[in-house]
PDB file of C-alpha atoms in Angstrom:
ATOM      1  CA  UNK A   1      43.375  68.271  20.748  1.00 95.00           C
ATOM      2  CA  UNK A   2      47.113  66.754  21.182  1.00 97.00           C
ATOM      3  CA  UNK A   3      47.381  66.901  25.175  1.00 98.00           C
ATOM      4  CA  UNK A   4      50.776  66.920  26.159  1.00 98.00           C
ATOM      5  CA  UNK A   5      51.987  66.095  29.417  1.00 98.00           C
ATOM      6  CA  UNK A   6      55.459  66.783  31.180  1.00 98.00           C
ATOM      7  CA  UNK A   7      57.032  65.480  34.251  1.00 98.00           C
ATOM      8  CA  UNK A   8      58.149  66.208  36.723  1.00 97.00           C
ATOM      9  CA  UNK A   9      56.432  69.712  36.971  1.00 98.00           C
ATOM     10  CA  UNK A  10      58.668  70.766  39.431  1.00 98.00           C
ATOM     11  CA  UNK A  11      62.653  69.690  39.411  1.00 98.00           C
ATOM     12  CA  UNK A  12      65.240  70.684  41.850  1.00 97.00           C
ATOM     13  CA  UNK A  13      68.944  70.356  40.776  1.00 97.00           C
ATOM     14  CA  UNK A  14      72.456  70.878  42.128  1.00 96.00           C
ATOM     15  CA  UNK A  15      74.756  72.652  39.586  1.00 96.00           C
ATOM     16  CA  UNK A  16      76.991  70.423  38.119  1.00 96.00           C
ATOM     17  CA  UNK A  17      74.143  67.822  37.893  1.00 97.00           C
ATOM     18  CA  UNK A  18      72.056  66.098  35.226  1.00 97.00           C
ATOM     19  CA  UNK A  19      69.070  66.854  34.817  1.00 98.00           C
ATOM     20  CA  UNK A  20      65.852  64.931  32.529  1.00 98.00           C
ATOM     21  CA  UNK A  21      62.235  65.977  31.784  1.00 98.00           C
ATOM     22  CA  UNK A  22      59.924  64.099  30.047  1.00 98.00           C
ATOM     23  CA  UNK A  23      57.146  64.802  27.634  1.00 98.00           C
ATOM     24  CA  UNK A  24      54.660  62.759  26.510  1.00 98.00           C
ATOM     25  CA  UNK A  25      52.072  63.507  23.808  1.00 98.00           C
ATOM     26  CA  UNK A  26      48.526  61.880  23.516  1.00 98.00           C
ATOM     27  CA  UNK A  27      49.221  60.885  19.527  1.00 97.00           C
ATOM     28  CA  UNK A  28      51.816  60.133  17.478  1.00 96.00           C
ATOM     29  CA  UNK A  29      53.540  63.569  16.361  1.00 96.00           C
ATOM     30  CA  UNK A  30      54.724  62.517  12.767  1.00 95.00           C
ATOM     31  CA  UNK A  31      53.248  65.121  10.650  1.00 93.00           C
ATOM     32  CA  UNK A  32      52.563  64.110   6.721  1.00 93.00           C
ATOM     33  CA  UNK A  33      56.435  65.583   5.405  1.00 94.00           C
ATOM     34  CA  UNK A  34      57.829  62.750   7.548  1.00 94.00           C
ATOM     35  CA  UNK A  35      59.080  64.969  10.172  1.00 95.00           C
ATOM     36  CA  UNK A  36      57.804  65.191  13.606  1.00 96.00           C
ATOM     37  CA  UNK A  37      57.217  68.407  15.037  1.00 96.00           C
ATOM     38  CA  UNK A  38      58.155  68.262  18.846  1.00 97.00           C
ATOM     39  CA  UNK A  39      59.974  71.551  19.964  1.00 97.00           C
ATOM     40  CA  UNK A  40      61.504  72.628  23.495  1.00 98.00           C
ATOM     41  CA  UNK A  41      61.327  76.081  24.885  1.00 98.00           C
ATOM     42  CA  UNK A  42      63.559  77.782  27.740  1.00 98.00           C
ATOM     43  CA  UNK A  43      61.625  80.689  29.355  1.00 98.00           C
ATOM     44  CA  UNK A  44      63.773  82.593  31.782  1.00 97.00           C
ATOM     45  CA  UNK A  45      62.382  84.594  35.146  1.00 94.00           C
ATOM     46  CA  UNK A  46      61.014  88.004  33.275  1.00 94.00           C
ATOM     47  CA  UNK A  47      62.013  86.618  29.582  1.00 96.00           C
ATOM     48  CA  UNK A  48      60.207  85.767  26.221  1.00 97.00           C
ATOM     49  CA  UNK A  49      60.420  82.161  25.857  1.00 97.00           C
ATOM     50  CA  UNK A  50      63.403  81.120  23.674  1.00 97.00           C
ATOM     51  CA  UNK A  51      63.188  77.715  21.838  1.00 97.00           C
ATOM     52  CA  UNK A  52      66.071  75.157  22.332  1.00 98.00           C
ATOM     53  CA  UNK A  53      65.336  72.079  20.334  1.00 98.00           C
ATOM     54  CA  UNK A  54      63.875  71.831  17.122  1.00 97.00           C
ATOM     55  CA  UNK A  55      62.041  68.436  14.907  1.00 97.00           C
ATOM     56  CA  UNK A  56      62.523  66.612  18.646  1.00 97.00           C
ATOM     57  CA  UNK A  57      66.391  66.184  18.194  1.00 97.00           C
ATOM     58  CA  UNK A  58      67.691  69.246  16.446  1.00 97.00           C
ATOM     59  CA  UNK A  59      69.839  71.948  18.351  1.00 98.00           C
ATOM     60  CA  UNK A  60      69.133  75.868  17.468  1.00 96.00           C
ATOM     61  CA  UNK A  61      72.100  77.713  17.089  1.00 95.00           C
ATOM     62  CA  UNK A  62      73.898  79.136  19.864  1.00 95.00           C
ATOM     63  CA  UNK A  63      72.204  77.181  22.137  1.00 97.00           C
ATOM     64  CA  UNK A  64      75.005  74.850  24.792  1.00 97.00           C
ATOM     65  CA  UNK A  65      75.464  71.594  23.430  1.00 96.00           C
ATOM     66  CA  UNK A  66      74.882  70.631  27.349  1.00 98.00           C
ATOM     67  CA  UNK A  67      71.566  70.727  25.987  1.00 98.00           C
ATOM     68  CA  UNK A  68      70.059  67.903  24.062  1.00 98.00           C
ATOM     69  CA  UNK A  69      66.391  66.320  22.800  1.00 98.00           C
ATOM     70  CA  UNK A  70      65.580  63.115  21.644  1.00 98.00           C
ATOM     71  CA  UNK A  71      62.628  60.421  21.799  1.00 97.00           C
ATOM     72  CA  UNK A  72      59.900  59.691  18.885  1.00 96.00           C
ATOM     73  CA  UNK A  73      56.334  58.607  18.568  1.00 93.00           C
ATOM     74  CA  UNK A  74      54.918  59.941  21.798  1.00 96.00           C
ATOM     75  CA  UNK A  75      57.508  60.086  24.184  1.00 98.00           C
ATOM     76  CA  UNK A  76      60.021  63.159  24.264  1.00 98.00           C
ATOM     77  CA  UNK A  77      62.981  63.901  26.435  1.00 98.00           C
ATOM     78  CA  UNK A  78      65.215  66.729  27.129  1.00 98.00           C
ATOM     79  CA  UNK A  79      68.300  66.535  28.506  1.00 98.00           C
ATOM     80  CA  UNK A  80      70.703  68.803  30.291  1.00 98.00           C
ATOM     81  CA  UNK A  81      73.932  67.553  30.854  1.00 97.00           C
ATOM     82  CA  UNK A  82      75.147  69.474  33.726  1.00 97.00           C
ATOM     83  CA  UNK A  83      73.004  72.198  34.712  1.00 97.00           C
ATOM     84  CA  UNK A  84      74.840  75.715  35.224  1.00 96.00           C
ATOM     85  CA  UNK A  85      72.926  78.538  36.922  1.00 95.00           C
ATOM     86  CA  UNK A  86      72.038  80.408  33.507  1.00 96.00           C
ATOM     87  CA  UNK A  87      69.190  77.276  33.356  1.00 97.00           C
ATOM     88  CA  UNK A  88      67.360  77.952  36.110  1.00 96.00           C
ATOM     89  CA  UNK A  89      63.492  78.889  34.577  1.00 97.00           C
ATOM     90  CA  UNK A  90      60.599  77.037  32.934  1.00 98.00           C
ATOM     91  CA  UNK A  91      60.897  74.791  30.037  1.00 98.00           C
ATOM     92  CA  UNK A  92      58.239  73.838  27.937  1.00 98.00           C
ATOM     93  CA  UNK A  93      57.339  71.237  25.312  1.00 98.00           C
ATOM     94  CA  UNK A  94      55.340  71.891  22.362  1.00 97.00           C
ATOM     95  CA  UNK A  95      53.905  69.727  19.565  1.00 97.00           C
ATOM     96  CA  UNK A  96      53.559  71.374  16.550  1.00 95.00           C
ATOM     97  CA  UNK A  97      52.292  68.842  13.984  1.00 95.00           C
ATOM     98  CA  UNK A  98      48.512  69.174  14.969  1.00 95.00           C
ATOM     99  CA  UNK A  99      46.155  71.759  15.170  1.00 93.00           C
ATOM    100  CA  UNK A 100      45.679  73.391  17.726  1.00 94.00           C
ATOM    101  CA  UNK A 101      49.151  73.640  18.296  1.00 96.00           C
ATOM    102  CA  UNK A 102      49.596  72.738  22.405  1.00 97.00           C
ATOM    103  CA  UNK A 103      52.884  72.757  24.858  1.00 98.00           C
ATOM    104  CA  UNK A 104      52.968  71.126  28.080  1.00 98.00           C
ATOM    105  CA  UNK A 105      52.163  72.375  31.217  1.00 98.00           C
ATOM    106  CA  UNK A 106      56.327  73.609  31.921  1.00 98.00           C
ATOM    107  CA  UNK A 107      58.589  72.600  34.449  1.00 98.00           C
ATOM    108  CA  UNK A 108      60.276  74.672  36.759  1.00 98.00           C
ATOM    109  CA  UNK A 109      63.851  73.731  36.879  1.00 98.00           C
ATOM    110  CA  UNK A 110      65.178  75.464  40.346  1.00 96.00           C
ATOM    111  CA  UNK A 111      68.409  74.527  42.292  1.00 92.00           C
ATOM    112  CA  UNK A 112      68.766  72.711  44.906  1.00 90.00           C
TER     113      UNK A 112
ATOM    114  CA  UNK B   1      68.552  89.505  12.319  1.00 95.00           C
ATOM    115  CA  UNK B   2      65.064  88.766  12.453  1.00 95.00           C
ATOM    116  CA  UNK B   3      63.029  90.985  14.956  1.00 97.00           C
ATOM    117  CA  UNK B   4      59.442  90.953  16.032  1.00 98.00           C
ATOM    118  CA  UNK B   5      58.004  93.607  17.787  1.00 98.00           C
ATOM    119  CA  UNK B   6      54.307  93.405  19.508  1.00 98.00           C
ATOM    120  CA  UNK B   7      52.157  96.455  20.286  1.00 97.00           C
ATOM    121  CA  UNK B   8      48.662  97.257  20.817  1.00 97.00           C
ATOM    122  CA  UNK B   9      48.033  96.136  24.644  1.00 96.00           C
ATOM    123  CA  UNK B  10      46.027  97.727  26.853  1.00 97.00           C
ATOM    124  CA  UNK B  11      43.731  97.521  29.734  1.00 97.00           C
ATOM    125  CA  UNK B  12      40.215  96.883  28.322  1.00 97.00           C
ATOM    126  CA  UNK B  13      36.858  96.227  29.747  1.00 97.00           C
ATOM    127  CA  UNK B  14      34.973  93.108  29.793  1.00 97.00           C
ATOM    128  CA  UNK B  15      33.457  92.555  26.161  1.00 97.00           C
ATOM    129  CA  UNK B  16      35.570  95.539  24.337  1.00 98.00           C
ATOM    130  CA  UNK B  17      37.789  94.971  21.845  1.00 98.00           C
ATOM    131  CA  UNK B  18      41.865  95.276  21.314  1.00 98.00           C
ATOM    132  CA  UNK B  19      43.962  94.882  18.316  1.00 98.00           C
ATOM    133  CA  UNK B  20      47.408  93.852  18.490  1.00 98.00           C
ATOM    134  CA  UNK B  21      50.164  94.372  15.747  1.00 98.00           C
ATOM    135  CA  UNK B  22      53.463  92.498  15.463  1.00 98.00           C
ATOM    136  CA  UNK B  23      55.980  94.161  12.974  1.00 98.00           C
ATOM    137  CA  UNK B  24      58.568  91.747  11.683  1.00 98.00           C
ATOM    138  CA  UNK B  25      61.682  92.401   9.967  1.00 97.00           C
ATOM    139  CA  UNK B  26      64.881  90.539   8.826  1.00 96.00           C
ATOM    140  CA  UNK B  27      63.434  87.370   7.046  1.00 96.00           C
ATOM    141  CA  UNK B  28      61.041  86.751   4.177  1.00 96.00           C
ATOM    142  CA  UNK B  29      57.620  87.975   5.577  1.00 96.00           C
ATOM    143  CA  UNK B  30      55.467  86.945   3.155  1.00 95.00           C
ATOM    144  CA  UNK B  31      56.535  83.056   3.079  1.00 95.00           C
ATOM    145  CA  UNK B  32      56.295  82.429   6.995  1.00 95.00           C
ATOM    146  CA  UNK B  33      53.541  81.248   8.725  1.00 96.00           C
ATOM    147  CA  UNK B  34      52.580  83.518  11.449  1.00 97.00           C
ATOM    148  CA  UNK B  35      51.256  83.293  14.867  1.00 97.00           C
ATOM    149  CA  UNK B  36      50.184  84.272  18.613  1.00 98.00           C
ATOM    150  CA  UNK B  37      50.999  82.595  22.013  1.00 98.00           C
ATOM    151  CA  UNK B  38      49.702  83.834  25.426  1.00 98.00           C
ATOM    152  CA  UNK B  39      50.619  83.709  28.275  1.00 98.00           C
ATOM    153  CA  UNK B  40      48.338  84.514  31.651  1.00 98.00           C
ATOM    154  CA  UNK B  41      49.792  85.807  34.751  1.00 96.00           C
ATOM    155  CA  UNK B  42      51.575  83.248  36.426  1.00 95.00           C
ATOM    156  CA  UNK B  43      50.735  80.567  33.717  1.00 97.00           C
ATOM    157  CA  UNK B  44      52.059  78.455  31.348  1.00 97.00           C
ATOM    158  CA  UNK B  45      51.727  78.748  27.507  1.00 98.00           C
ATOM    159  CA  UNK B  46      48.981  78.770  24.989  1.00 98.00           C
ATOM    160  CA  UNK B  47      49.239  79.056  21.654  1.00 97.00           C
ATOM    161  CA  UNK B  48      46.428  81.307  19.913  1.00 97.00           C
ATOM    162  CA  UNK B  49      46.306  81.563  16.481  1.00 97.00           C
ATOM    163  CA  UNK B  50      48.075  80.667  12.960  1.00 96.00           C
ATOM    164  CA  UNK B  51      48.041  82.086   9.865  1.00 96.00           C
ATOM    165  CA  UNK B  52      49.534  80.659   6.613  1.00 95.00           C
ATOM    166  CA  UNK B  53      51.147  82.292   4.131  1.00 94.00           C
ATOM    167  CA  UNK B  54      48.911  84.477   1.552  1.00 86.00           C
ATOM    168  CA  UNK B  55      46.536  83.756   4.429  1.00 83.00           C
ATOM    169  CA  UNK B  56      45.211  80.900   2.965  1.00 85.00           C
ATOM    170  CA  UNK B  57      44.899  79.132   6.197  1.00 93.00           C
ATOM    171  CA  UNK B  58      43.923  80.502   9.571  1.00 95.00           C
ATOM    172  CA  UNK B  59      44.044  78.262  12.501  1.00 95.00           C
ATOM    173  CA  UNK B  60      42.705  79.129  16.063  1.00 96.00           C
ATOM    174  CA  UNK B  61      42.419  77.555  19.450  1.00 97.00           C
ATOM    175  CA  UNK B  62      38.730  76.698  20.197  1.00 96.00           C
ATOM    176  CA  UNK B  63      38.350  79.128  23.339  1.00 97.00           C
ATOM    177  CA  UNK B  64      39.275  82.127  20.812  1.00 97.00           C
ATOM    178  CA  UNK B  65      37.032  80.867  17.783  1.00 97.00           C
ATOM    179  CA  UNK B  66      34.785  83.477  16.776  1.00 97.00           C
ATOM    180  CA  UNK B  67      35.917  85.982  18.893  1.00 98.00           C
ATOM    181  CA  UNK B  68      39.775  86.593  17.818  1.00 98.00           C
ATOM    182  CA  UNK B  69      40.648  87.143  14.017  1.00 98.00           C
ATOM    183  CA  UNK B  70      43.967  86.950  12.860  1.00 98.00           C
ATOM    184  CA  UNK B  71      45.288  88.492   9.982  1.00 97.00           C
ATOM    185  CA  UNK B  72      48.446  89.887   7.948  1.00 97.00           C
ATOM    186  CA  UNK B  73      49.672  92.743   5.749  1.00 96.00           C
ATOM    187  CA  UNK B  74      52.589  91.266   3.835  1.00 96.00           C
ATOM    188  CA  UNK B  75      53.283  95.034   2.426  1.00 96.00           C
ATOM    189  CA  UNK B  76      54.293  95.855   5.594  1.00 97.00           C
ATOM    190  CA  UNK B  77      55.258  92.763   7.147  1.00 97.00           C
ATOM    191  CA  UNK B  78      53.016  92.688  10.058  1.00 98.00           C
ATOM    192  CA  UNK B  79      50.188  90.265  11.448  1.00 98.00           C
ATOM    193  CA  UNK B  80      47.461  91.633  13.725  1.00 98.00           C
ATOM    194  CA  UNK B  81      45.271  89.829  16.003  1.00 98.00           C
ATOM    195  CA  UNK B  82      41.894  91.291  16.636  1.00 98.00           C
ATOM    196  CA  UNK B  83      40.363  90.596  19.790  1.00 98.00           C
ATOM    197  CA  UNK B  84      36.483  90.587  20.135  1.00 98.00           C
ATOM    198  CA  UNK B  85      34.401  90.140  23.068  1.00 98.00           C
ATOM    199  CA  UNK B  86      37.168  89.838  25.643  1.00 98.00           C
ATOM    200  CA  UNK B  87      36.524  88.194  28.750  1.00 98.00           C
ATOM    201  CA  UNK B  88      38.387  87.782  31.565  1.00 97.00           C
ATOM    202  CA  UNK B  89      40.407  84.969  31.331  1.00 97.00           C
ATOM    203  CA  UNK B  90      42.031  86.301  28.237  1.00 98.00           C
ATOM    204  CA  UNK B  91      44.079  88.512  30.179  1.00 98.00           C
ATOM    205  CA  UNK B  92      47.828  87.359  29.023  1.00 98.00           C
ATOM    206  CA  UNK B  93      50.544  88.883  27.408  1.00 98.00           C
ATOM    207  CA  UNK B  94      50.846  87.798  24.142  1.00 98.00           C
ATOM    208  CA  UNK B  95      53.296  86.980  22.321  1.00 98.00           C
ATOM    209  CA  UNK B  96      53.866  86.748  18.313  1.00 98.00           C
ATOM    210  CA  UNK B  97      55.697  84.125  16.889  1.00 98.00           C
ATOM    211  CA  UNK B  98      57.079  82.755  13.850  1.00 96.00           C
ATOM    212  CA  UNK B  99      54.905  79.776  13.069  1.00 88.00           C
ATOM    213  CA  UNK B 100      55.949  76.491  10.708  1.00 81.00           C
ATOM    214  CA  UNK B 101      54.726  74.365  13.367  1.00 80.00           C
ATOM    215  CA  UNK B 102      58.082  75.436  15.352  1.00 89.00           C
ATOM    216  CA  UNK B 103      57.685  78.582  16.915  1.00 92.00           C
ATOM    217  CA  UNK B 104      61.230  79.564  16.193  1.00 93.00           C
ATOM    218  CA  UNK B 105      61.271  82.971  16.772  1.00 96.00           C
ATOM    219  CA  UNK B 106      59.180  85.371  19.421  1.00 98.00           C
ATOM    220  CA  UNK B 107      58.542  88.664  20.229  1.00 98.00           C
ATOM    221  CA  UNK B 108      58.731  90.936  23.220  1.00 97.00           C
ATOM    222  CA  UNK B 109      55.259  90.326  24.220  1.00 97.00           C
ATOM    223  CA  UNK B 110      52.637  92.890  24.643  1.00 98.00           C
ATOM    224  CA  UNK B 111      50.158  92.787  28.169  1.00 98.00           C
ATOM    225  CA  UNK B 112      46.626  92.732  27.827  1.00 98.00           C
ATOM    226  CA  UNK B 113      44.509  93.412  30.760  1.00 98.00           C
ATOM    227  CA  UNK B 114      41.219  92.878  30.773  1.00 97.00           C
ATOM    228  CA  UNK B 115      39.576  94.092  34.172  1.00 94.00           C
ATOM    229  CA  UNK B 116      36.004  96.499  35.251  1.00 91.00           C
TER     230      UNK B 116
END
């Protein structure tokens, strides 16, 4: 299986801030269509996860362009320009161009 | 808008059996893959299960194999997941997703307890 591997597990942030997490997969995630298959998921306190970024890079719609996802091969980042308090949760990487499908282990994103 | 909506969960011995139902409405049923995450208490995410379109295909994680079954009724655009022998640790809520390999769309969830 496709063990994927995010850091840190645990990020503190003051509003207003930048914030990074990293994802790194154990192979390449370039499925046979060309694309590669790395998604990002937002999971609120007492909420269904919601995803955020799609194909590594892409933004889903409605989601704050504060937000953004980029890397390739085996190393994945998302972004968060400044962080506002409506972030504050778990966030999740998941590859999706092997089976089994497998996320990371989340990180908590909490303010400082 | 396109709506999934889990039911089915319970509180079930050790070894019994449980089957959960997502209805899905507001897209194309019957040309989406389809699939089931979990979640334990406290824990992070697993996915569970896939299954393709015309259920051609049916993909599982290897702690499930054999034991969960995942299926679909495109008449009535739902997918089921029916879960075998249950142990334990596969106490979770569980969530049903839509599944190209993106996960772009989830359900509710629905809590399965599993508990003597």
């Amino acid at each position: 299986d496709v063990v994927m591997t995010q850091s840190p597990l645990s990020l503190p942030v003051t509003l207003g801030q930048p914030a990074s997490i990293s994802c790194r997969s154990s192979q390449g995630l370039v499925f046979s269509d060309g694309n590669t298959y790395l998604s990002w998921f937002q999971q609120r306190p007492g909420q269904s996860p919601r995803r955020l970024i799609y194909k590594a890079s892409e933004r889903d719609s409605g989601v704050p362009d504060r937000f953004s996802g980029s890397g390739s091969g085996t190393d994945f980042t998302l972004k968060i320009s400044r962080v506002e308090s409506e972030d504050i949760g778990v966030y999740y990487c998941m590859q999706g161009s092997h089976w089994p499908h497998t996320f990371g282990q989340g990180t908590r994103l909490e303010i400082k | 808008e396109v709506q999934l909506v889990e039911s089915g969960g319970g509180l079930v011995q050790p070894g019994g059996s449980l089957r959960l139902s997502c209805a899905a409405s507001g897209f194309t049923f019957s040309t989406y893959h389809m699939g089931w995450v979990r979640q334990a208490p406290g824990k992070g995410l697993e996915w569970v299960a896939n299954i393709s379109p015309s259920a051609g295909a049916l993909y599982y994680v290897e702690s499930v194999r054999g034991r969960f079954t995942i299926s679909r009724d495109d008449a009535k655009g739902s997918v089921y997941l029916q879960m075998n022998s249950l142990r334990v640790e596969d106490a979770a809520a569980y969530y049903c997703v839509r599944d190209g390999g993106q996960l772009d769309y989830w359900g509710q969830g629905t809590l399965v307890t599993v508990s003597s």
